[in-house]
Short mmCIF file of C-alpha atoms in Angstrom, two decimals:
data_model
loop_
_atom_site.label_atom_id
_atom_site.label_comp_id
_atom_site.label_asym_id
_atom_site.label_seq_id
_atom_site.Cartn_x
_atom_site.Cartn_y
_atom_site.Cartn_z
CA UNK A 1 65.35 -40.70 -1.63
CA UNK A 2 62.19 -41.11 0.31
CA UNK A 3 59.43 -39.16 -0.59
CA UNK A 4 55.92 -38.39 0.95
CA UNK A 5 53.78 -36.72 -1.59
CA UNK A 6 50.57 -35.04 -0.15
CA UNK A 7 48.08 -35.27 -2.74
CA UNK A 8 49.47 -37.96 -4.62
CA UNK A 9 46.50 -39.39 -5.80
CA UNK A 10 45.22 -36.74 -7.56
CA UNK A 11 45.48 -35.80 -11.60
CA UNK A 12 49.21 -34.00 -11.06
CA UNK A 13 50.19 -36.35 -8.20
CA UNK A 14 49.29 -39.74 -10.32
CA UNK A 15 51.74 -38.84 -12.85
CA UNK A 16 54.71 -37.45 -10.50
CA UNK A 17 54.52 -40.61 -8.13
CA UNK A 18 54.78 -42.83 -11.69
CA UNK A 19 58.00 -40.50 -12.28
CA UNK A 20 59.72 -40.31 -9.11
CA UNK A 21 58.96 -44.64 -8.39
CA UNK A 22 60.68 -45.08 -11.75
CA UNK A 23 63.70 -42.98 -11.10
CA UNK A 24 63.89 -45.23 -8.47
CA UNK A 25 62.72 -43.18 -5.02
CA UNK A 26 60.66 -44.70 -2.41
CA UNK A 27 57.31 -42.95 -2.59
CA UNK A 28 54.80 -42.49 0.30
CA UNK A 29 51.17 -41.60 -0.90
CA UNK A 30 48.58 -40.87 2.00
CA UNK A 31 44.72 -40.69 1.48
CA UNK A 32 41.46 -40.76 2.99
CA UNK A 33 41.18 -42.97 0.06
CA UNK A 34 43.58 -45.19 -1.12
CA UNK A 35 41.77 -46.63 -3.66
CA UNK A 36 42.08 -43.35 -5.96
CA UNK A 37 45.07 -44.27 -6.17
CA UNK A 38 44.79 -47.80 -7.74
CA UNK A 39 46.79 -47.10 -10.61
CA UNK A 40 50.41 -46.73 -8.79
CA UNK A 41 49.84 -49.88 -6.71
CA UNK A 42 51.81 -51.40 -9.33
CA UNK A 43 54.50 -49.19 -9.11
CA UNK A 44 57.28 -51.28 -6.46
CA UNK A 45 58.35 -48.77 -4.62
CA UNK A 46 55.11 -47.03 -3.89
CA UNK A 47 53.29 -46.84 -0.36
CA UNK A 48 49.71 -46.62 -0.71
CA UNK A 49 48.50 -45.47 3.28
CA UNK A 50 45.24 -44.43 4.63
CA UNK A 51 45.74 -41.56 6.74
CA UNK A 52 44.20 -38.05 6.77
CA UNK A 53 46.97 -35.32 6.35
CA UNK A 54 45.12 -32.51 8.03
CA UNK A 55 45.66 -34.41 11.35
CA UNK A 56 48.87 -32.95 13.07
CA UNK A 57 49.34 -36.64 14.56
CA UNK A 58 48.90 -38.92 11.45
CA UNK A 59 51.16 -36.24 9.27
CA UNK A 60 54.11 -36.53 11.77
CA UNK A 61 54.14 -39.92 11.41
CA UNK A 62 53.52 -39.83 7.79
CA UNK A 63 56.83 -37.55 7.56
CA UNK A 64 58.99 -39.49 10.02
CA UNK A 65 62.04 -40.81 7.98
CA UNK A 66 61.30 -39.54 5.04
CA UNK A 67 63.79 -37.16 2.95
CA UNK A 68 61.44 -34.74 0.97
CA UNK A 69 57.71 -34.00 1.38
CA UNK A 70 55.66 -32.92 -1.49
CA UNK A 71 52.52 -31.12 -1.48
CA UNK A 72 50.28 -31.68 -4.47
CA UNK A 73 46.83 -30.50 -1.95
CA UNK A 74 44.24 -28.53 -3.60
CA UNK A 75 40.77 -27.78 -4.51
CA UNK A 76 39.13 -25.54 -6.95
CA UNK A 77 35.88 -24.97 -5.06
CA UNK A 78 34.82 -25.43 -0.99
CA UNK A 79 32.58 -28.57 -0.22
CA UNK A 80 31.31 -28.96 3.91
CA UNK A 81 34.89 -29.04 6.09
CA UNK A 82 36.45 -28.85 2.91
CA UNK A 83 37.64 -25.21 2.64
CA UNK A 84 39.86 -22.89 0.83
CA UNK A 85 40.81 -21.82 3.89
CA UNK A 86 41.76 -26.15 6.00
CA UNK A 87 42.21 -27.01 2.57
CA UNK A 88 45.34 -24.99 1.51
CA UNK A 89 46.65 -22.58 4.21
CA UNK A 90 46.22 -24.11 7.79
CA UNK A 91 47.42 -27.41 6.00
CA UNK A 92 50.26 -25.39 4.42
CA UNK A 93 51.07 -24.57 8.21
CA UNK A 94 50.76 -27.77 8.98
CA UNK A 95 53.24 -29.09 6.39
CA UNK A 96 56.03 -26.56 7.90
CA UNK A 97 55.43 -27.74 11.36
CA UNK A 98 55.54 -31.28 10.83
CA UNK A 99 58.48 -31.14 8.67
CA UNK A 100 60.60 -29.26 10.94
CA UNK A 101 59.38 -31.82 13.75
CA UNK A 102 60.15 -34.78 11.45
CA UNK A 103 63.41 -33.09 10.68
CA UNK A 104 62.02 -33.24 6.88
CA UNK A 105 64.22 -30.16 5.72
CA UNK A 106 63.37 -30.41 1.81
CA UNK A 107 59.68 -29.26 0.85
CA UNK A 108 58.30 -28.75 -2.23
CA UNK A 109 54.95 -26.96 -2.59
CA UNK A 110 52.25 -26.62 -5.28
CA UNK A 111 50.73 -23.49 -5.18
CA UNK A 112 48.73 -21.29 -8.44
CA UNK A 113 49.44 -18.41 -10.32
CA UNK A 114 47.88 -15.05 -9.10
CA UNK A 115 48.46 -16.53 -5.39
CA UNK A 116 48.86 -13.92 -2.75
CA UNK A 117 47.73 -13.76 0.88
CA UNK A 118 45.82 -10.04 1.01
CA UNK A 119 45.16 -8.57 -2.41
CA UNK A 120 43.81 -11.71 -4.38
CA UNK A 121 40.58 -11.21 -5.80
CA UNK A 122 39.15 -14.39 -4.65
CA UNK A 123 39.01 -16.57 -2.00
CA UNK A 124 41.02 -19.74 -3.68
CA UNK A 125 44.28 -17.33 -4.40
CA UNK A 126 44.19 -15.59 -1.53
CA UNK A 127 44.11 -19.06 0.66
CA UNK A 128 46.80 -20.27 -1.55
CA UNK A 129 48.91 -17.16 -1.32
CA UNK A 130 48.56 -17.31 2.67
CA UNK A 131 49.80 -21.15 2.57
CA UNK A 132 52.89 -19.84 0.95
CA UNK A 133 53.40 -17.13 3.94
CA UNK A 134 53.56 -20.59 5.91
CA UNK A 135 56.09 -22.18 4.04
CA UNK A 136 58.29 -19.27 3.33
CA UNK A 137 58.04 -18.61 7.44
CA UNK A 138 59.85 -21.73 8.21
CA UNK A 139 62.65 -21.06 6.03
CA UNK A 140 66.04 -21.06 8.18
CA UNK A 141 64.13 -24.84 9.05
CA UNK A 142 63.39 -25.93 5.90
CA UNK A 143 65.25 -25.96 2.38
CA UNK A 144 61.58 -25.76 -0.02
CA UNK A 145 60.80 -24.73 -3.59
CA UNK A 146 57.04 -23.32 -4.44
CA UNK A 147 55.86 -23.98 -7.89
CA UNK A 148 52.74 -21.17 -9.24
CA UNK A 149 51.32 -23.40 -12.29
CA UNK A 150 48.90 -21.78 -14.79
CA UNK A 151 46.00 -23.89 -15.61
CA UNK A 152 46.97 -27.52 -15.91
CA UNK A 153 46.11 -29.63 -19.21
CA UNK A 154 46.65 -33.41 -19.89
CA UNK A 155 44.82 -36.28 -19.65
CA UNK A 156 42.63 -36.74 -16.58
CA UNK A 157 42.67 -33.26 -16.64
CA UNK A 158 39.43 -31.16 -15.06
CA UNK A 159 39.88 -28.28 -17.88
CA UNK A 160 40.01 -29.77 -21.32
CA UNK A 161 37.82 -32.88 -20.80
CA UNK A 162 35.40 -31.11 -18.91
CA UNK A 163 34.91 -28.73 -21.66
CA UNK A 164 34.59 -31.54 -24.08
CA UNK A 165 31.83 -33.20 -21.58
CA UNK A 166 30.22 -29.73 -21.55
CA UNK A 167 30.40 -29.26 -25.01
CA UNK A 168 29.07 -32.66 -25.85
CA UNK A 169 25.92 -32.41 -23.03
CA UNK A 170 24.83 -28.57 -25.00
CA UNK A 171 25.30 -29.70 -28.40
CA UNK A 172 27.93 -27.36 -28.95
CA UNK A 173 26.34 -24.51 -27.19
CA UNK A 174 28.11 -22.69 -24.02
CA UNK A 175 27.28 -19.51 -22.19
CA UNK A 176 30.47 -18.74 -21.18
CA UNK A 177 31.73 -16.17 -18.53
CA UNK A 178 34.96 -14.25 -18.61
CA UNK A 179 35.50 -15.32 -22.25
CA UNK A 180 38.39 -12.88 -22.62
CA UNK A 181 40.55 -13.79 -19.24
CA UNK A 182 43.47 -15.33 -20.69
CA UNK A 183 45.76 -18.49 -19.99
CA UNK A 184 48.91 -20.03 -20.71
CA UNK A 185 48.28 -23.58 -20.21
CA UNK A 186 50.88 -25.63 -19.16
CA UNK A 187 51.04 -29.61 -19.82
CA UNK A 188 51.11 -31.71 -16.55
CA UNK A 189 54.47 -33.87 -17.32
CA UNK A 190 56.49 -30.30 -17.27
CA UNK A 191 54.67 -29.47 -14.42
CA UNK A 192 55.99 -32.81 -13.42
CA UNK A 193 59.22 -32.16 -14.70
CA UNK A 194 59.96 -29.33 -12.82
CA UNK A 195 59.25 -31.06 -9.59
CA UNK A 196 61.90 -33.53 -10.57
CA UNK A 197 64.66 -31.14 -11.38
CA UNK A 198 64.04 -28.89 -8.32
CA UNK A 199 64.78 -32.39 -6.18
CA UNK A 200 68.37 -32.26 -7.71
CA UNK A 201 69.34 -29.02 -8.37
CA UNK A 202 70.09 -27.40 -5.29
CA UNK A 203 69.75 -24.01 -7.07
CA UNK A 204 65.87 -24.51 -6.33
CA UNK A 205 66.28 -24.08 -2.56
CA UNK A 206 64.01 -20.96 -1.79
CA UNK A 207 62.85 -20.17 -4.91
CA UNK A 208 59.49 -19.44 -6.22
CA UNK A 209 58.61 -21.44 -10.04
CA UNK A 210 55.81 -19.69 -12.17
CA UNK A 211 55.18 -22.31 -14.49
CA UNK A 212 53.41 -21.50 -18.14
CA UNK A 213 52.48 -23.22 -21.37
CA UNK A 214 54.11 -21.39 -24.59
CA UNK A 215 51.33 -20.33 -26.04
CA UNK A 216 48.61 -17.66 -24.47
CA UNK A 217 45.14 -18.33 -25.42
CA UNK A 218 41.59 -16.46 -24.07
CA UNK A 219 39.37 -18.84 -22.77
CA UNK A 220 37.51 -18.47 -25.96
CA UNK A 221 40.07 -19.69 -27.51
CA UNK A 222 41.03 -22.36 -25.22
CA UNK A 223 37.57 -23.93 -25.60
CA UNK A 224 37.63 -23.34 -29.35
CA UNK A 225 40.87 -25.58 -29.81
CA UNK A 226 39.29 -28.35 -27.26
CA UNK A 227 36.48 -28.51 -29.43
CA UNK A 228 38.13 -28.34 -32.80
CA UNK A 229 40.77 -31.20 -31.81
CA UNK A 230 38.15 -32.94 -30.07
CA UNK A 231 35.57 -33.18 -33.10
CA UNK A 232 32.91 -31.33 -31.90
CA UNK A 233 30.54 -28.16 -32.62
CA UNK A 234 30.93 -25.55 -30.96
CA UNK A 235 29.19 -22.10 -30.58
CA UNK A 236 30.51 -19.91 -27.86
CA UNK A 237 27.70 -17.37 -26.73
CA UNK A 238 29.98 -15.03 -24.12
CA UNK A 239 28.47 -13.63 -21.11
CA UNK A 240 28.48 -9.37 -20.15
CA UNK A 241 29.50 -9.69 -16.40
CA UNK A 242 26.52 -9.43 -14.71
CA UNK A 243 25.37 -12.41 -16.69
CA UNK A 244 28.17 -14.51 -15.62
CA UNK A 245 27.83 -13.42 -12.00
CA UNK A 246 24.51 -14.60 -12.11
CA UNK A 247 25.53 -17.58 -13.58
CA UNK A 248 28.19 -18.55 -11.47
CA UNK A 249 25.63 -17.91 -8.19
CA UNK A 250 23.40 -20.68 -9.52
CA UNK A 251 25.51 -23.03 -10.53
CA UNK A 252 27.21 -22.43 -7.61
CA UNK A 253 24.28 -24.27 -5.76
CA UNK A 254 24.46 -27.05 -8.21
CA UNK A 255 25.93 -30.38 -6.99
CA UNK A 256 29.53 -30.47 -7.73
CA UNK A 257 29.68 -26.66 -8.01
CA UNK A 258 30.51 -26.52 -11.77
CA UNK A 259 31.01 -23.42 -11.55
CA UNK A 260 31.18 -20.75 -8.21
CA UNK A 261 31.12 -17.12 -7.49
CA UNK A 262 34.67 -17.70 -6.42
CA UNK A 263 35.83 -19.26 -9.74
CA UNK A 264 34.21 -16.15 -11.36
CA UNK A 265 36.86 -14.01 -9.10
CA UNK A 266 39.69 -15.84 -10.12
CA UNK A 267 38.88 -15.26 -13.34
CA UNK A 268 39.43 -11.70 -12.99
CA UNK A 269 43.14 -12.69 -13.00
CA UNK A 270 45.02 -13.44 -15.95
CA UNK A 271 46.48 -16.71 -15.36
CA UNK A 272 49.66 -15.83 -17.16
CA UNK A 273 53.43 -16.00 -15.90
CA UNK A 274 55.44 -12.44 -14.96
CA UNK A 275 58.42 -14.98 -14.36
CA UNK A 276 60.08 -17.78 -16.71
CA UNK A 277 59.96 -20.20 -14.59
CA UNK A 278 60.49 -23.35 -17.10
CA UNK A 279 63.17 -21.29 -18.88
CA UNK A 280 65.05 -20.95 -15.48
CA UNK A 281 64.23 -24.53 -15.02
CA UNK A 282 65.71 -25.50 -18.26
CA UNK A 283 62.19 -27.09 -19.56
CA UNK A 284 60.96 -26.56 -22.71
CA UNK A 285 57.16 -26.25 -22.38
CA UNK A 286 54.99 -28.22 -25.04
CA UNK A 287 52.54 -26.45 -26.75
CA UNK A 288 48.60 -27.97 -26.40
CA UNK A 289 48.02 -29.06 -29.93
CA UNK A 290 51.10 -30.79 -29.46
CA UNK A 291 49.56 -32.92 -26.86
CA UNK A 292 45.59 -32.51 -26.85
CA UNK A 293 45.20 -35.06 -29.99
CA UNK A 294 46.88 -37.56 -28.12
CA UNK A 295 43.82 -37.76 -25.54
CA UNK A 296 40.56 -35.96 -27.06
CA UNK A 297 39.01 -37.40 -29.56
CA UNK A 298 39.22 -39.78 -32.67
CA UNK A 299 42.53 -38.62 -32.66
CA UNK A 300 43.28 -39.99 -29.33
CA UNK A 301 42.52 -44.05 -30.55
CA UNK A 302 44.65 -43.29 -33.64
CA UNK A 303 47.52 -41.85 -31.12
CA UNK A 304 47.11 -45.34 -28.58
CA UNK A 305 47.29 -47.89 -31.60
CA UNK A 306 50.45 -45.89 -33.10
CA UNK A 307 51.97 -46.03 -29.58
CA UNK A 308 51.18 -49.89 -29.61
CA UNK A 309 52.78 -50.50 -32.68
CA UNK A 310 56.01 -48.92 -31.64
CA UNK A 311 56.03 -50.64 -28.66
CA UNK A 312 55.98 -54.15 -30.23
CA UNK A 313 58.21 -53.36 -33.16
#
């Protein structure tokens, strides 16, 4: 097949492009960018192009002759042009369109747990949930599959490592809002995974994925285990909620907006799955400990040099 995967530069994207240019598929990967993307340029049958997807024009032709498109597009907080709003719904809509005027019939779409278009607390889920709206609207043109991910972990990830980083900058010390909103993180190769097998089981067509790790964990908890795995102190001071709103106003001015008003709101939601969506799948989730030694901490080397050794024996 030939494949155009929006986004594919990015921490999920990296690793599905690797997986679908093994298997074989021709893979096209726009970006502003291309250089984020210097890791697959050794992969054969992947095309690196500069283009910018939000342009109606340059994503038509990005689509022509291709059998699937793929959106991976996403960001966790707005920077200048860069909203919630271009970001994830009007390119959603724009992903519809040019697919049914490319005659792309198969999408698949990345979109988050707790997405929906009116009642989301926040900004990011409501502009996710309205990008659905777009895709589901072009239906009787377009065969797609949404996938609703919980937080995402793995390496290259922006949740474990940056509370590693975080707890490595404070010495162990974090203020930390909404200690108590709860997760089931799932690992980014069955996020991957599930991509795959909705591009061969026609029983995906229409459908709707939530995607969860095994295991639910508070945040608390979450950062506890990074730390633990990762070596480090840690002592976890959490926030009443006026506290955290405060904090999440200033550091919402900070460069890089570590953390936003609008992260705070999401937050509010559990980001837990009401639906098995790896179960219907047929994917057996892996649980973090199972994975975060391989990539934080001394642990990590200890995992690379076994992996070496196997691969020479």
């Amino acid at each position: 097949m030939s494949i155009c995967v929006l986004g594919g530069t990015g921490f999920v994207g990296t690793e599905l492009v690797t997986r679908l240019a093994l298997a074989g598929h021709w893979v096209r990967v726009p970006s502003r960018n291309p250089a984020h993307g210097e890791r697959l340029r050794v992969l054969d049958t992947v095309e690196l192009v500069a283009a910018n997807v939000h342009d109606p024009r340059a994503l038509g032709q990005l689509l022509t002759g291709m059998d699937v498109v793929i959106n991976l597009v996403g960001i966790l907080n707005e920077r200048g042009r860069a909203t919630f709003h271009s970001v994830h719904t009007e390119l959603g809509a724009k992903v519809a369109a040019g697919a049914r005027a490319a005659r792309v019939r198969r999408v698949l779409h990345m979109s988050a747990i707790g997405a929906q278009a009116e009642r989301a607390p926040s900004l990011y889920l409501r502009s996710k949930g309205a990008a659905e709206a777009h895709i589901r609207a072009a239906a009787p043109h377009l065969d797609f599959t949404i996938f609703r991910p919980a937080v995402i972990f793995g390496p290259r990830d922006s949740l474990t490592n940056r509370f590693a980083r975080l707890l490595q900058l404070s010495g162990g010390l974090l203020p930390l809002a909404r200690a108590q909103a709860r997760f089931a993180p799932i690992y980014v190769l069955d996020v991957v995974e599930a991509f795959v097998r909705a591009l061969r089981e026609r029983q995906t067509i229409g459908q709707t994925y939530e995607l969860c790790g095994p295991e639910i964990l508070t945040l608390e908890q979450l950062v506890r285990t990074t730390a633990q795995v990762a070596g480090l102190p840690c002592r976890i001071v959490p926030l009443p909620d006026v506290i955290a709103r405060i904090q999440a106003i200033v550091m919402g001015l900070l460069p890089g907006k570590p953390f936003s008003m609008d992260n705070y709101r999401s937050l509010t939601v559990d980001s837990v799955c009401q639906d098995d969506g790896c179960g219907r799948l047929g994917i057996a989730p892996q649980h973090l400990l199972a994975v975060l030694p391989t990539y934080l901490g001394d642990n990590a080397l200890r995992a690379q040099t076994d992996f070496l050794r196997r691969s020479v024996s």
